[in-house]
Amino acid sequence: MATIRIHGGNPLYGDVNISGSKNATLPLLAASLLVKGHTVIENVPRIDDIHAMIAMLRALGAKCDFVQDTTLSIDATAISSVSAPYNLVRKMRGSFYVAGALLGRFGEAEVPLPGGCVIGSRPVDFHIQGFKALGAVVQERHGVMHARADKLTGDHIIMDSRYRSVGATVNIMLAAVLAEGVTVIENASREPEVTCCQHFLREAGADIRGVGTDIIVVRGVDELHDATFYSIPDRMEAGTFLAACGAARGELTVRSVIPSHLTAVLSTLQKAGLTVENGPDWVRIAATGRPRAFEVTTAPYPGFPTDLQPNASVLGAVAVGTSIVHETIFDARFNYVDELNRMGADIQLKDSVAIIRGVPRLSGAPVEATDIRAGSALVLAGLAADGYTEIAGAEFLDRGYDGFADKLRSIGVTITSSREAAHNGSRNVWLR
Ligand code: UD1
C-alpha cells in the first residue's frame, strides 16, 4: 500500500494548472474503438485509470501511444478481440464503457460485470436495458456480460429520472451511433463529461442532437472517421484544490478550467464565506479565516457533484457552526467519516446526511483512504491539521489526480510519498 505524509497547518499560495478530466477522457478512449481509423486525444491526464484504459484498448488490438506529454494517439483500425479482460475491468469501473463501443461497431461484446464498489452499490442494469432496447441479446454468465446483435436498431429509451446515470447515458450513446435509425435517450445525464463525449462523437461524424440536454437524439451513421479532440479540464481536480484552499486558508488560482462547469461548487464555496472570483479559464479563491457553516446536497449536474462531497465535508469540519452535507447519489459515500473523526472532526451520520460540527483545528493522524475521493478528502484534512498526517491507500490518488504531490508542493505543501521514496530505494523513509 502506498503512503503519503503531509505536514499540515500552512496556508496555500500560488497557481495550479488543472489537468484533463479523468471521467471525460475515459469515455473518449472507449469511443475511439468506434472509429475504424485514427483518433488523437489531447489533454489526457497521466493517471492510473487512463493507463488501465490504454491497457484495455491494447488488449482488444488497438494501437495506443502517447505521442506527446498529454497527447494520445489511438489506431483502432484492426481490433482483434471483443472480449475485455477481467483483470482490467476489475481495476476500474469506467472500463465497462468498452461494452457499448464494441457492441456498436462489431455487434458483439463480452465484458465482465464490474461488481461492487466501496462507495456503494453500482449496478449496470440501465446499461444492459439500453443495449436490449437497441436489439441486443444480453446474457450474464459466470460474471460476464455477453451482448450480441445481428443488427442494432434505434429505439426510444426512457431512463430512470431519479438517477440520470452518467455511465448508462454514455454506453447507450456509444452503442447507438452506428445503429440503424434513430435512438432517443430521455432522462439522460447532462454532466460535462457526457457532453464532451457527444462533442467528440460529432467531430468523428456521428449525428447527435440535444447535446448537453437530458433528451439526446442519435441518428445512426454508417461509419465514423478520423478525429482529433481536446478533452475538457477536470472539474473534480479543480474543486479539490479550491476546497483545499478553503480548508487550509491562503489564496489560490486554478487555471485551465471551465468555470461554468463549477457553478454549483463555486456557489457552495461562497456560501461557506470564501471569496471566489473567476475569469474565462481561471478561478481564484481567498480564505483568510475559518469557513462558515453551510448546507449542500449532491445531485446530478448541474447540481453539486457527489465526487466533491467528501471535500465539502472537510470544509464543514473546520467551519464555524454546524454544516449539513446530504448525499443522494451513492449509498456508501461517507466511508471516510470515521477517519476524519479520528483527526478530531465532529461528524455524525444519520442515513444519507452528515451533521458536521466545525472545530477550530484538526490534528494529524495516520489514516487510510478507501477510494479516490475519500483519499483527496484525507489530503485536505491533512492540510488543515496540526502536525503530520500519514495517508495509507494513496494509490487511489494516483488513479484520479495527475501529479498531485508535485502540484501540492508548488503551492507550499510539505508532502512525501512512499512511491517516490521507493524510487530511490528507501520506501517509507519518513516512517523511521
Ligand atoms: C460516474 C463517475 C463517478 C461519479 C458518478 C456520478 C466515471 C468513471 N465515474 O459514475 O465518478 O461519481 O458518475 O456523477 O465517470 N445506477 C443504477 N443502475 C445503473 C447505473 C447507475 O442503479 O445501471 C445508479 C447508481 O447506483 C448510482 C446512480 O445510478 O446511484 C448514478 O450512477 P452513475 O451516474 O451511473 O455513475 P457512474 O457512471 O458509475
CSV table of C-alpha atoms and ligand atoms in Angstrom, one decimal:
chain,number,residue,atom,x,y,z
A,1,MET,CA,0.0,0.0,0.0
A,2,ALA,CA,1.4,3.4,-0.9
A,3,THR,CA,1.5,6.0,1.8
A,4,ILE,CA,1.9,9.8,1.7
A,5,ARG,CA,2.8,12.0,4.6
A,6,ILE,CA,1.7,15.6,4.8
A,7,HIS,CA,2.8,18.4,7.1
A,8,GLY,CA,-0.3,20.5,7.7
A,9,GLY,CA,-1.2,23.8,9.2
A,10,ASN,CA,0.2,26.1,6.5
A,11,PRO,CA,-1.9,28.2,4.1
A,12,LEU,CA,-1.7,27.6,0.3
A,13,TYR,CA,-0.5,30.2,-2.1
A,14,GLY,CA,0.0,30.2,-5.8
A,15,ASP,CA,-1.4,28.8,-9.1
A,16,VAL,CA,-2.3,25.3,-10.1
A,17,ASN,CA,-2.8,24.1,-13.7
A,18,ILE,CA,-5.7,21.7,-13.9
A,19,SER,CA,-5.2,18.5,-16.0
A,20,GLY,CA,-7.6,16.9,-18.4
A,21,SER,CA,-10.6,15.2,-16.9
A,22,LYS,CA,-10.5,11.6,-15.9
A,23,ASN,CA,-14.2,11.0,-16.2
A,24,ALA,CA,-14.4,12.7,-19.6
A,25,THR,CA,-11.3,11.1,-21.1
A,26,LEU,CA,-12.2,7.5,-20.2
A,27,PRO,CA,-15.3,7.6,-22.4
A,28,LEU,CA,-13.3,9.2,-25.2
A,29,LEU,CA,-10.8,6.3,-25.2
A,30,ALA,CA,-13.7,3.8,-25.3
A,31,ALA,CA,-15.4,5.8,-28.1
A,32,SER,CA,-12.2,5.7,-30.2
A,33,LEU,CA,-12.9,2.0,-30.6
A,34,LEU,CA,-15.9,3.0,-32.8
A,35,VAL,CA,-13.5,4.7,-35.3
A,36,LYS,CA,-12.1,2.3,-37.9
A,37,GLY,CA,-9.1,4.6,-38.2
A,38,HIS,CA,-7.1,7.0,-36.2
A,39,THR,CA,-8.0,9.2,-33.2
A,40,VAL,CA,-5.9,11.7,-31.4
A,41,ILE,CA,-7.0,12.8,-27.9
A,42,GLU,CA,-5.3,15.9,-26.4
A,43,ASN,CA,-5.2,17.0,-22.7
A,44,VAL,CA,-5.2,13.4,-21.5
A,45,PRO,CA,-4.3,13.2,-17.8
A,46,ARG,CA,-1.4,10.9,-16.8
A,47,ILE,CA,-3.2,8.9,-14.2
A,48,ASP,CA,-3.5,5.2,-13.4
A,49,ASP,CA,-7.1,4.9,-14.6
A,50,ILE,CA,-6.1,6.2,-18.0
A,51,HIS,CA,-3.2,3.8,-18.1
A,52,ALA,CA,-5.6,1.0,-17.3
A,53,MET,CA,-7.9,2.1,-20.2
A,54,ILE,CA,-4.9,2.2,-22.5
A,55,ALA,CA,-4.0,-1.3,-21.5
A,56,MET,CA,-7.7,-2.3,-22.2
A,57,LEU,CA,-7.6,-0.8,-25.7
A,58,ARG,CA,-4.3,-2.6,-26.4
A,59,ALA,CA,-5.7,-5.9,-25.1
A,60,LEU,CA,-8.5,-5.5,-27.7
A,61,GLY,CA,-6.0,-4.9,-30.5
A,62,ALA,CA,-5.9,-1.1,-30.8
A,63,LYS,CA,-2.5,0.7,-31.1
A,64,CYS,CA,-2.4,3.3,-28.4
A,65,ASP,CA,0.6,5.5,-27.5
A,66,PHE,CA,1.4,8.9,-26.1
A,67,VAL,CA,2.9,11.0,-28.9
A,68,GLN,CA,3.5,14.0,-26.6
A,69,ASP,CA,3.2,14.5,-22.8
A,70,THR,CA,-0.7,14.6,-22.8
A,71,THR,CA,-1.5,13.7,-26.4
A,72,LEU,CA,-2.6,10.1,-27.1
A,73,SER,CA,-2.8,8.6,-30.5
A,74,ILE,CA,-5.1,5.6,-31.0
A,75,ASP,CA,-5.4,3.4,-34.1
A,76,ALA,CA,-8.4,1.1,-33.8
A,77,THR,CA,-8.4,0.1,-37.4
A,78,ALA,CA,-7.7,-3.6,-36.6
A,79,ILE,CA,-9.5,-4.8,-33.4
A,80,SER,CA,-8.7,-8.4,-32.7
A,81,SER,CA,-11.0,-9.2,-29.8
A,82,VAL,CA,-14.4,-8.2,-28.4
A,83,SER,CA,-13.6,-9.7,-25.0
A,84,ALA,CA,-12.5,-7.4,-22.3
A,85,PRO,CA,-10.0,-9.0,-19.8
A,86,TYR,CA,-11.3,-9.3,-16.3
A,87,ASN,CA,-8.1,-8.1,-14.7
A,88,LEU,CA,-8.6,-4.7,-16.4
A,89,VAL,CA,-12.3,-4.3,-15.8
A,90,ARG,CA,-11.8,-5.2,-12.1
A,91,LYS,CA,-9.3,-2.3,-11.7
A,92,MET,CA,-11.7,0.3,-12.9
A,93,ARG,CA,-15.4,0.6,-13.4
A,94,GLY,CA,-15.0,3.1,-16.3
A,95,SER,CA,-13.6,0.3,-18.4
A,96,PHE,CA,-17.2,-1.0,-18.8
A,97,TYR,CA,-17.6,1.7,-21.5
A,98,VAL,CA,-15.9,-0.6,-24.0
A,99,ALA,CA,-19.2,-2.6,-23.9
A,100,GLY,CA,-21.2,0.0,-25.8
A,101,ALA,CA,-18.4,0.7,-28.3
A,102,LEU,CA,-17.7,-2.9,-29.1
A,103,LEU,CA,-21.3,-3.7,-29.4
A,104,GLY,CA,-21.9,-0.7,-31.6
A,105,ARG,CA,-19.0,-1.4,-34.0
A,106,PHE,CA,-19.0,-5.3,-34.1
A,107,GLY,CA,-22.4,-6.3,-32.9
A,108,GLU,CA,-20.8,-8.2,-30.0
A,109,ALA,CA,-19.2,-7.5,-26.7
A,110,GLU,CA,-18.1,-9.7,-23.8
A,111,VAL,CA,-17.3,-7.6,-20.8
A,112,PRO,CA,-17.0,-8.8,-17.1
A,113,LEU,CA,-19.6,-7.2,-14.9
A,114,PRO,CA,-17.8,-4.6,-12.9
A,115,GLY,CA,-19.2,-5.7,-9.5
A,116,GLY,CA,-19.4,-3.7,-6.2
A,117,CYS,CA,-17.5,-0.7,-5.1
A,118,VAL,CA,-16.7,0.9,-1.8
A,119,ILE,CA,-18.8,4.0,-2.4
A,120,GLY,CA,-21.9,1.9,-2.7
A,121,SER,CA,-23.9,-0.3,-5.0
A,122,ARG,CA,-23.1,0.4,-8.6
A,123,PRO,CA,-25.2,-1.9,-10.9
A,124,VAL,CA,-25.1,-1.7,-14.7
A,125,ASP,CA,-28.8,-2.7,-15.2
A,126,PHE,CA,-29.6,0.6,-17.0
A,127,HIS,CA,-26.7,0.0,-19.5
A,128,ILE,CA,-28.0,-3.5,-20.2
A,129,GLN,CA,-31.6,-2.4,-20.6
A,130,GLY,CA,-30.4,0.1,-23.1
A,131,PHE,CA,-28.4,-2.5,-25.1
A,132,LYS,CA,-31.5,-4.7,-25.1
A,133,ALA,CA,-33.7,-1.8,-26.3
A,134,LEU,CA,-31.4,-1.4,-29.3
A,135,GLY,CA,-32.0,-5.1,-30.2
A,136,ALA,CA,-29.0,-6.9,-28.5
A,137,VAL,CA,-29.5,-10.2,-26.8
A,138,VAL,CA,-27.7,-9.9,-23.5
A,139,GLN,CA,-26.8,-12.8,-21.2
A,140,GLU,CA,-24.9,-12.8,-18.0
A,141,ARG,CA,-22.9,-15.9,-17.4
A,142,HIS,CA,-20.1,-16.6,-15.0
A,143,GLY,CA,-19.8,-12.9,-14.1
A,144,VAL,CA,-19.5,-11.8,-17.7
A,145,MET,CA,-22.0,-9.8,-19.8
A,146,HIS,CA,-22.3,-11.2,-23.3
A,147,ALA,CA,-24.2,-8.9,-25.7
A,148,ARG,CA,-24.8,-9.8,-29.3
A,149,ALA,CA,-26.9,-8.3,-32.2
A,150,ASP,CA,-27.1,-9.1,-35.9
A,151,LYS,CA,-28.2,-5.5,-36.3
A,152,LEU,CA,-28.7,-2.7,-33.7
A,153,THR,CA,-31.8,-0.6,-34.4
A,154,GLY,CA,-32.7,2.7,-32.7
A,155,ASP,CA,-35.4,2.9,-30.1
A,156,HIS,CA,-36.9,5.4,-27.6
A,157,ILE,CA,-35.2,4.7,-24.3
A,158,ILE,CA,-36.6,6.4,-21.1
A,159,MET,CA,-34.1,6.1,-18.3
A,160,ASP,CA,-34.9,6.3,-14.6
A,161,SER,CA,-35.2,10.0,-13.9
A,162,ARG,CA,-34.1,9.6,-10.3
A,163,TYR,CA,-30.6,8.7,-11.3
A,164,ARG,CA,-29.7,10.2,-14.7
A,165,SER,CA,-26.9,7.7,-15.0
A,166,VAL,CA,-23.6,9.1,-16.4
A,167,GLY,CA,-22.3,5.6,-17.4
A,168,ALA,CA,-25.5,4.3,-18.9
A,169,THR,CA,-26.0,7.5,-21.0
A,170,VAL,CA,-22.5,7.2,-22.4
A,171,ASN,CA,-22.7,3.4,-23.0
A,172,ILE,CA,-26.1,3.6,-24.8
A,173,MET,CA,-24.9,6.5,-26.9
A,174,LEU,CA,-21.8,4.6,-27.9
A,175,ALA,CA,-23.9,1.6,-28.9
A,176,ALA,CA,-26.4,3.8,-30.8
A,177,VAL,CA,-24.1,6.0,-33.1
A,178,LEU,CA,-23.7,3.2,-35.7
A,179,ALA,CA,-27.1,1.6,-35.2
A,180,GLU,CA,-29.8,1.8,-37.8
A,181,GLY,CA,-32.4,4.6,-37.4
A,182,VAL,CA,-32.9,7.0,-34.5
A,183,THR,CA,-32.3,6.4,-30.9
A,184,VAL,CA,-33.8,8.8,-28.3
A,185,ILE,CA,-32.4,8.8,-24.8
A,186,GLU,CA,-34.7,10.5,-22.3
A,187,ASN,CA,-33.6,11.5,-18.8
A,188,ALA,CA,-30.0,11.4,-20.0
A,189,SER,CA,-27.1,12.7,-17.9
A,190,ARG,CA,-26.1,16.3,-18.6
A,191,GLU,CA,-22.7,16.1,-16.9
A,192,PRO,CA,-20.0,18.0,-18.8
A,193,GLU,CA,-18.1,14.6,-19.2
A,194,VAL,CA,-21.1,13.2,-21.2
A,195,THR,CA,-21.3,16.4,-23.3
A,196,CYS,CA,-17.6,16.1,-24.0
A,197,CYS,CA,-18.2,12.6,-25.4
A,198,GLN,CA,-21.1,13.9,-27.5
A,199,HIS,CA,-18.8,16.6,-29.0
A,200,PHE,CA,-16.1,14.1,-29.7
A,201,LEU,CA,-18.5,11.7,-31.5
A,202,ARG,CA,-19.9,14.5,-33.6
A,203,GLU,CA,-16.3,15.5,-34.5
A,204,ALA,CA,-15.8,11.9,-35.7
A,205,GLY,CA,-19.0,12.1,-37.9
A,206,ALA,CA,-21.8,10.9,-35.5
A,207,ASP,CA,-25.2,12.6,-35.8
A,208,ILE,CA,-26.1,13.6,-32.3
A,209,ARG,CA,-28.6,16.3,-31.3
A,210,GLY,CA,-29.6,17.6,-27.9
A,211,VAL,CA,-26.0,17.9,-26.8
A,212,GLY,CA,-25.9,18.8,-23.1
A,213,THR,CA,-29.6,18.3,-22.6
A,214,ASP,CA,-31.5,15.4,-21.0
A,215,ILE,CA,-33.0,14.3,-24.3
A,216,ILE,CA,-30.4,13.0,-26.7
A,217,VAL,CA,-31.3,12.1,-30.2
A,218,VAL,CA,-28.8,9.9,-32.1
A,219,ARG,CA,-29.3,9.2,-35.8
A,220,GLY,CA,-27.2,6.2,-36.8
A,221,VAL,CA,-24.5,6.8,-39.4
A,222,ASP,CA,-22.6,4.1,-41.4
A,223,GLU,CA,-19.2,4.8,-40.0
A,224,LEU,CA,-17.1,7.3,-38.0
A,225,HIS,CA,-13.9,8.9,-39.4
A,226,ASP,CA,-10.5,10.0,-38.0
A,227,ALA,CA,-10.7,12.8,-35.5
A,228,THR,CA,-8.6,15.0,-33.2
A,229,PHE,CA,-10.1,16.2,-30.0
A,230,TYR,CA,-9.1,18.2,-26.9
A,231,SER,CA,-10.6,16.7,-23.7
A,232,ILE,CA,-12.1,19.0,-21.0
A,233,PRO,CA,-10.4,20.1,-17.8
A,234,ASP,CA,-11.0,18.0,-14.7
A,235,ARG,CA,-13.7,19.9,-12.6
A,236,MET,CA,-13.2,17.4,-9.7
A,237,GLU,CA,-9.5,18.2,-9.6
A,238,ALA,CA,-10.2,22.0,-9.7
A,239,GLY,CA,-12.9,21.6,-7.0
A,240,THR,CA,-10.4,19.7,-4.8
A,241,PHE,CA,-7.8,22.4,-5.0
A,242,LEU,CA,-10.3,25.1,-4.3
A,243,ALA,CA,-11.7,23.3,-1.3
A,244,ALA,CA,-8.1,22.6,-0.1
A,245,CYS,CA,-7.5,26.3,0.0
A,246,GLY,CA,-10.8,26.9,1.8
A,247,ALA,CA,-9.9,24.4,4.4
A,248,ALA,CA,-6.2,25.3,4.8
A,249,ARG,CA,-6.5,29.1,4.0
A,250,GLY,CA,-4.4,31.1,1.7
A,251,GLU,CA,-5.0,32.4,-1.9
A,252,LEU,CA,-5.0,30.0,-4.8
A,253,THR,CA,-5.8,30.3,-8.5
A,254,VAL,CA,-6.7,27.2,-10.5
A,255,ARG,CA,-6.0,27.7,-14.2
A,256,SER,CA,-7.0,25.9,-17.5
A,257,VAL,CA,-10.5,25.3,-16.1
A,258,ILE,CA,-14.1,25.9,-17.4
A,259,PRO,CA,-15.7,27.9,-14.6
A,260,SER,CA,-19.2,27.3,-15.8
A,261,HIS,CA,-18.7,23.5,-15.1
A,262,LEU,CA,-18.0,24.6,-11.5
A,263,THR,CA,-21.1,26.8,-10.8
A,264,ALA,CA,-22.6,24.7,-8.0
A,265,VAL,CA,-19.2,24.2,-6.4
A,266,LEU,CA,-18.3,27.9,-6.5
A,267,SER,CA,-21.7,28.9,-5.0
A,268,THR,CA,-21.1,26.4,-2.2
A,269,LEU,CA,-17.7,27.9,-1.5
A,270,GLN,CA,-19.3,31.3,-1.4
A,271,LYS,CA,-22.0,30.1,1.0
A,272,ALA,CA,-19.1,28.9,3.1
A,273,GLY,CA,-17.9,32.5,3.3
A,274,LEU,CA,-14.9,32.2,0.9
A,275,THR,CA,-14.0,34.9,-1.6
A,276,VAL,CA,-14.3,33.5,-5.1
A,277,GLU,CA,-13.7,35.3,-8.4
A,278,ASN,CA,-13.2,33.9,-11.9
A,279,GLY,CA,-12.1,34.8,-15.4
A,280,PRO,CA,-12.7,32.9,-18.7
A,281,ASP,CA,-10.4,30.0,-17.8
A,282,TRP,CA,-9.4,30.5,-14.1
A,283,VAL,CA,-10.9,30.6,-10.7
A,284,ARG,CA,-9.3,32.4,-7.7
A,285,ILE,CA,-10.2,31.7,-4.1
A,286,ALA,CA,-9.1,33.5,-1.0
A,287,ALA,CA,-9.6,32.3,2.6
A,288,THR,CA,-8.4,34.4,5.5
A,289,GLY,CA,-10.2,32.7,8.4
A,290,ARG,CA,-12.3,29.7,9.1
A,291,PRO,CA,-15.1,29.0,6.6
A,292,ARG,CA,-18.7,29.4,7.9
A,293,ALA,CA,-21.2,26.6,8.2
A,294,PHE,CA,-23.2,25.7,5.0
A,295,GLU,CA,-25.6,23.1,3.7
A,296,VAL,CA,-25.1,21.2,0.5
A,297,THR,CA,-26.9,18.3,-1.3
A,298,THR,CA,-25.3,16.3,-4.0
A,299,ALA,CA,-27.3,16.0,-7.3
A,300,PRO,CA,-26.7,15.2,-11.0
A,301,TYR,CA,-25.2,18.1,-13.0
A,302,PRO,CA,-25.8,21.0,-12.8
A,303,GLY,CA,-26.1,20.1,-9.1
A,304,PHE,CA,-23.2,19.7,-6.6
A,305,PRO,CA,-21.2,16.7,-7.7
A,306,THR,CA,-21.0,13.6,-5.4
A,307,ASP,CA,-17.3,13.3,-6.2
A,308,LEU,CA,-16.7,16.5,-4.3
A,309,GLN,CA,-18.9,15.7,-1.4
A,310,PRO,CA,-16.0,14.3,0.7
A,311,ASN,CA,-14.1,17.6,0.1
A,312,ALA,CA,-17.1,19.6,1.2
A,313,SER,CA,-17.3,17.6,4.4
A,314,VAL,CA,-13.7,18.6,5.2
A,315,LEU,CA,-14.6,22.3,4.7
A,316,GLY,CA,-17.5,21.8,7.1
A,317,ALA,CA,-15.3,20.0,9.6
A,318,VAL,CA,-13.2,23.2,10.1
A,319,ALA,CA,-16.1,25.7,9.7
A,320,VAL,CA,-17.6,27.9,12.3
A,321,GLY,CA,-21.0,26.3,13.1
A,322,THR,CA,-22.8,23.2,12.0
A,323,SER,CA,-22.8,22.2,8.4
A,324,ILE,CA,-25.2,19.7,6.7
A,325,VAL,CA,-24.0,17.5,3.8
A,326,HIS,CA,-26.6,15.4,2.1
A,327,GLU,CA,-25.6,12.6,-0.2
A,328,THR,CA,-28.2,11.5,-2.8
A,329,ILE,CA,-26.2,9.5,-5.4
A,330,PHE,CA,-24.2,6.8,-3.8
A,331,ASP,CA,-25.3,4.9,-0.6
A,332,ALA,CA,-21.9,4.4,1.0
A,333,ARG,CA,-20.1,7.6,0.1
A,334,PHE,CA,-19.4,8.6,3.7
A,335,ASN,CA,-16.8,5.8,4.4
A,336,TYR,CA,-14.1,8.4,5.1
A,337,VAL,CA,-16.0,10.0,8.0
A,338,ASP,CA,-14.6,7.7,10.7
A,339,GLU,CA,-11.1,8.7,9.5
A,340,LEU,CA,-11.9,12.4,9.7
A,341,ASN,CA,-13.3,11.9,13.2
A,342,ARG,CA,-10.0,10.2,14.2
A,343,MET,CA,-8.4,13.5,13.1
A,344,GLY,CA,-10.6,15.5,15.5
A,345,ALA,CA,-13.6,16.2,13.3
A,346,ASP,CA,-17.1,16.0,14.8
A,347,ILE,CA,-19.2,14.4,12.2
A,348,GLN,CA,-22.4,12.4,12.9
A,349,LEU,CA,-24.1,10.4,10.2
A,350,LYS,CA,-27.9,10.0,10.0
A,351,ASP,CA,-28.6,7.8,7.0
A,352,SER,CA,-27.5,9.8,4.0
A,353,VAL,CA,-26.9,13.1,5.9
A,354,ALA,CA,-23.7,14.2,7.6
A,355,ILE,CA,-24.1,16.6,10.5
A,356,ILE,CA,-20.8,18.3,10.9
A,357,ARG,CA,-20.0,20.5,13.9
A,358,GLY,CA,-17.0,22.5,12.9
A,359,VAL,CA,-13.9,22.5,15.1
A,360,PRO,CA,-11.1,25.2,15.1
A,361,ARG,CA,-8.4,22.7,14.1
A,362,LEU,CA,-8.0,19.1,13.0
A,363,SER,CA,-5.0,17.1,14.3
A,364,GLY,CA,-2.7,15.0,12.1
A,365,ALA,CA,-3.1,11.2,12.4
A,366,PRO,CA,-2.4,8.0,10.5
A,367,VAL,CA,-5.5,7.4,8.3
A,368,GLU,CA,-6.4,5.2,5.4
A,369,ALA,CA,-8.1,6.1,2.0
A,370,THR,CA,-10.7,3.6,0.6
A,371,ASP,CA,-11.4,5.3,-2.7
A,372,ILE,CA,-10.2,8.2,-4.9
A,373,ARG,CA,-12.3,10.9,-3.4
A,374,ALA,CA,-12.0,9.7,0.2
A,375,GLY,CA,-8.3,9.9,-0.4
A,376,SER,CA,-8.5,13.5,-1.5
A,377,ALA,CA,-10.6,14.4,1.5
A,378,LEU,CA,-8.0,13.0,3.8
A,379,VAL,CA,-5.3,15.0,2.0
A,380,LEU,CA,-7.4,18.2,2.5
A,381,ALA,CA,-7.9,17.3,6.2
A,382,GLY,CA,-4.1,16.8,6.5
A,383,LEU,CA,-3.5,20.2,5.0
A,384,ALA,CA,-5.9,21.8,7.6
A,385,ALA,CA,-4.5,19.8,10.5
A,386,ASP,CA,-1.7,20.4,13.0
A,387,GLY,CA,1.3,18.2,12.6
A,388,TYR,CA,1.8,15.2,10.3
A,389,THR,CA,-0.9,13.1,8.6
A,390,GLU,CA,0.0,9.8,7.0
A,391,ILE,CA,-2.4,8.5,4.5
A,392,ALA,CA,-2.3,4.8,3.6
A,393,GLY,CA,-4.0,3.8,0.3
A,394,ALA,CA,-2.5,6.7,-1.5
A,395,GLU,CA,-2.5,4.6,-4.7
A,396,PHE,CA,-6.2,5.7,-5.0
A,397,LEU,CA,-4.9,9.3,-5.6
A,398,ASP,CA,-2.7,8.1,-8.5
A,399,ARG,CA,-5.9,6.7,-10.1
A,400,GLY,CA,-7.5,10.1,-10.3
A,401,TYR,CA,-5.1,13.0,-9.7
A,402,ASP,CA,-2.4,13.9,-12.2
A,403,GLY,CA,0.8,14.9,-10.5
A,404,PHE,CA,-1.0,15.6,-7.2
A,405,ALA,CA,2.1,15.6,-4.9
A,406,ASP,CA,4.0,18.0,-7.3
A,407,LYS,CA,1.1,20.4,-7.6
A,408,LEU,CA,0.6,20.5,-3.8
A,409,ARG,CA,4.4,21.1,-3.4
A,410,SER,CA,4.2,24.0,-5.8
A,411,ILE,CA,1.7,25.8,-3.6
A,412,GLY,CA,3.7,25.3,-0.4
A,413,VAL,CA,2.7,21.9,0.9
A,414,THR,CA,5.3,19.6,2.5
A,415,ILE,CA,4.4,16.2,1.2
A,416,THR,CA,6.4,13.0,0.8
A,417,SER,CA,5.2,9.9,-1.0
A,418,SER,CA,6.3,6.3,-0.5
A,419,ARG,CA,6.3,5.8,-4.2
A,420,GLU,CA,8.9,8.4,-4.7
A,421,ALA,CA,10.9,7.1,-1.8
A,422,ALA,CA,10.7,3.7,-3.3
A,423,HIS,CA,12.2,5.0,-6.5
A,424,ASN,CA,15.4,5.8,-4.7
A,425,GLY,CA,15.3,2.5,-2.8
A,426,SER,CA,14.2,3.8,0.6
A,427,ARG,CA,10.5,3.0,0.9
A,428,ASN,CA,8.6,4.8,3.7
A,429,VAL,CA,11.8,6.5,4.7
A,430,TRP,CA,10.0,9.1,6.9
A,431,LEU,CA,8.3,6.4,9.0
A,432,ARG,CA,11.5,5.5,10.8
B,1,UD1,C1,-19.8,8.3,-12.8
B,1,UD1,C2,-18.4,8.8,-12.4
B,1,UD1,C3,-18.4,8.9,-10.9
B,1,UD1,C4,-19.5,9.8,-10.4
B,1,UD1,C5,-20.8,9.3,-10.9
B,1,UD1,C6,-22.0,10.3,-10.6
B,1,UD1,C7,-16.9,7.9,-14.1
B,1,UD1,C8,-15.9,6.9,-14.5
B,1,UD1,N1,-17.5,7.8,-12.9
B,1,UD1,O1,-20.0,7.0,-12.3
B,1,UD1,O2,-17.1,9.5,-10.6
B,1,UD1,O3,-19.5,9.8,-9.0
B,1,UD1,O4,-20.8,9.2,-12.4
B,1,UD1,O5,-21.7,11.5,-11.1
B,1,UD1,O6,-17.3,8.7,-14.9
B,1,UD1,N2,-27.3,3.2,-11.3
B,1,UD1,C9,-28.1,2.1,-11.4
B,1,UD1,N3,-28.0,1.3,-12.5
B,1,UD1,C10,-27.2,1.5,-13.5
B,1,UD1,C11,-26.3,2.7,-13.5
B,1,UD1,C12,-26.4,3.5,-12.3
B,1,UD1,O7,-28.9,1.9,-10.4
B,1,UD1,O8,-27.2,0.7,-14.5
B,1,UD1,C13,-27.3,4.2,-10.2
B,1,UD1,C14,-26.0,4.1,-9.3
B,1,UD1,O9,-26.1,3.1,-8.4
B,1,UD1,C15,-26.0,5.5,-8.7
B,1,UD1,C16,-26.6,6.4,-9.8
B,1,UD1,O10,-27.4,5.5,-10.6
B,1,UD1,O11,-26.8,5.5,-7.6
B,1,UD1,C17,-25.7,7.2,-10.6
B,1,UD1,O12,-24.7,6.4,-11.1
B,1,UD1,P1,-23.9,6.7,-12.5
B,1,UD1,O13,-24.3,8.1,-12.9
B,1,UD1,O14,-24.2,5.6,-13.5
B,1,UD1,O15,-22.4,6.7,-12.0
B,1,UD1,P2,-21.2,6.1,-12.8
B,1,UD1,O16,-21.4,6.3,-14.3
B,1,UD1,O17,-20.9,4.7,-12.3
